[in-house]
Amino acid sequence: MWLEHIAEIEPYKPGKPISEVERELGIKGAVKLASNENPISPSPKAVQAILEAVRDINRYPDGSGFYLKKKLSQHLGIGEDFIILGNGSNEIINMIGVAFLSDGDEAIFADPSFDIYRIVTRMSNARGVVVPTRSWKHDLPAMAGKVTDRTRVIFICNPNNPTGTIVTRDEVEEFMEAIPPGILVVFDEAYWEYAPRHLMPDVIKYIMEGRDVIALRTFSKIYGLAGLRIGYGMARPQIIEYLERVRPPFNVSSLAQAAAMAALDDEEHVRRTIEANEEGKRYLYEELGKLGLGYVPTYANFILVDVGRDSREVADMLLKEGVIVRPMKGKISNYIRVTIGLRHENEAFISAIRKVISL
Ligand SMILES: *Cc1c(COP(=O)(O)O)cnc(C)c1O
């Protein structure tokens, strides 16, 4: 009964929850810098909205996401029919795999990049065409050069997880000129809000021009709603309608919809999050520099750090110090990815890594 291409998939490994690490080590106050979550809190307005919406959870959620799409439409300046909602943007990546990839098709993505592209490609028994990053960035000319008549999807993670690099407006412009119609270009913009607006490509422009483009954003990162699972995609209506065929009904909970609407209005919370991230970034750059550890300058809320030896070992040692980070594999197995946290969390990481590298 097993499908070979499914059995071969190496499952996504989530980081351990804080409570489990604390229980295993018999400690309190463990610090989780492993999943690029908002370290401050969810938006207080979102929390309030959830408390109000909770009274109605005997009812199914609004399966069309009517009010949230309306709000997003105003926020983004695009029509409601250009938007699809997902149980996390991850679910939309899944829908893309189901709807656009099948046996023998090709999907192009970078390495290192978000692991889910590889998984979703294999789920559809399609072939992943992996293009190494160049100076830690998506090598867009090389990716364009890999297009064949089997190419259906190209994933561009911008800013890229785990490197934190971006491809700029001009670079993307040149890339888009080289990509023929009939190939869906997916811009995964999970960290979009952290990156400087003027450098980032205007993906909505491509959508309005009728290009075969979808942009994915999420409430899991800057908006601090990772635990609720909600994200969205933007594309021209024909692509949205097509994806709607594979969207599970009621995929986004009523609490998630209510919280997302409130979070969109909470500009203060977003601003505080960006400020804390910038401050944490400066601190970590300085301290990593003092420790002589190399790192990749980031446009997101995490930093890829060169620990100079097997990152699995280093991550385990950090875990014993109560700091959870993400070890990298493959070509970058000497790197850990560290989420930029609150001041005391960043300090805990620096003091733990100082201890670990001196051992
Ligand atoms: C976190 C993340 C996502 C979004 O995850 P959801 O919680 O499912 O919205 C998507 N892409 C990348 C690159 C991410 O890092």
mmCIF file of C-alpha atoms and ligand atoms in Angstrom, residues 87-90 93 114 117 157 161 188 190-191 218 220-221 229-230, ligand 1:
data_model
loop_
_atom_site.group_PDB
_atom_site.id
_atom_site.type_symbol
_atom_site.label_atom_id
_atom_site.label_comp_id
_atom_site.label_asym_id
_atom_site.label_seq_id
_atom_site.Cartn_x
_atom_site.Cartn_y
_atom_site.Cartn_z
ATOM 1 C CA ASN A 87 -3.679 26.970 7.437
ATOM 2 C CA GLY A 88 -0.279 28.584 7.545
ATOM 3 C CA SER A 89 1.318 29.549 4.240
ATOM 4 C CA ASN A 90 2.752 26.069 4.422
ATOM 5 C CA ILE A 93 2.719 25.441 -0.626
ATOM 6 C CA PHE A 114 13.106 26.107 2.919
ATOM 7 C CA TYR A 117 9.778 22.802 -1.297
ATOM 8 C CA CYS A 157 12.229 32.211 -0.835
ATOM 9 C CA ASN A 161 15.296 30.792 5.035
ATOM 10 C CA ASP A 188 7.658 32.799 -0.503
ATOM 11 C CA ALA A 190 7.284 34.722 4.961
ATOM 12 C CA TYR A 191 9.794 37.352 6.218
ATOM 13 C CA THR A 218 2.149 34.545 6.767
ATOM 14 C CA SER A 220 3.304 33.241 11.818
ATOM 15 C CA LYS A 221 6.363 35.449 11.847
ATOM 16 C CA ARG A 229 -1.699 28.578 11.672
ATOM 17 C CA ILE A 230 -2.699 31.202 9.161
HETATM 18 C C1 LIG B 1 7.900 30.081 8.567
HETATM 19 C C2 LIG B 1 7.931 29.960 7.102
HETATM 20 C C3 LIG B 1 6.775 29.781 6.360
HETATM 21 C C4 LIG B 1 5.403 29.894 6.905
HETATM 22 O O1 LIG B 1 4.966 29.052 7.736
HETATM 23 P P1 LIG B 1 3.434 29.048 8.173
HETATM 24 O O2 LIG B 1 3.545 29.074 9.647
HETATM 25 O O3 LIG B 1 2.939 27.782 7.618
HETATM 26 O O4 LIG B 1 2.750 30.246 7.600
HETATM 27 C C5 LIG B 1 6.837 29.714 4.980
HETATM 28 N N1 LIG B 1 7.999 29.810 4.362
HETATM 29 C C6 LIG B 1 9.137 29.986 5.029
HETATM 30 C C7 LIG B 1 10.388 30.130 4.280
HETATM 31 C C8 LIG B 1 9.147 30.058 6.412
HETATM 32 O O5 LIG B 1 10.294 30.210 7.073
#
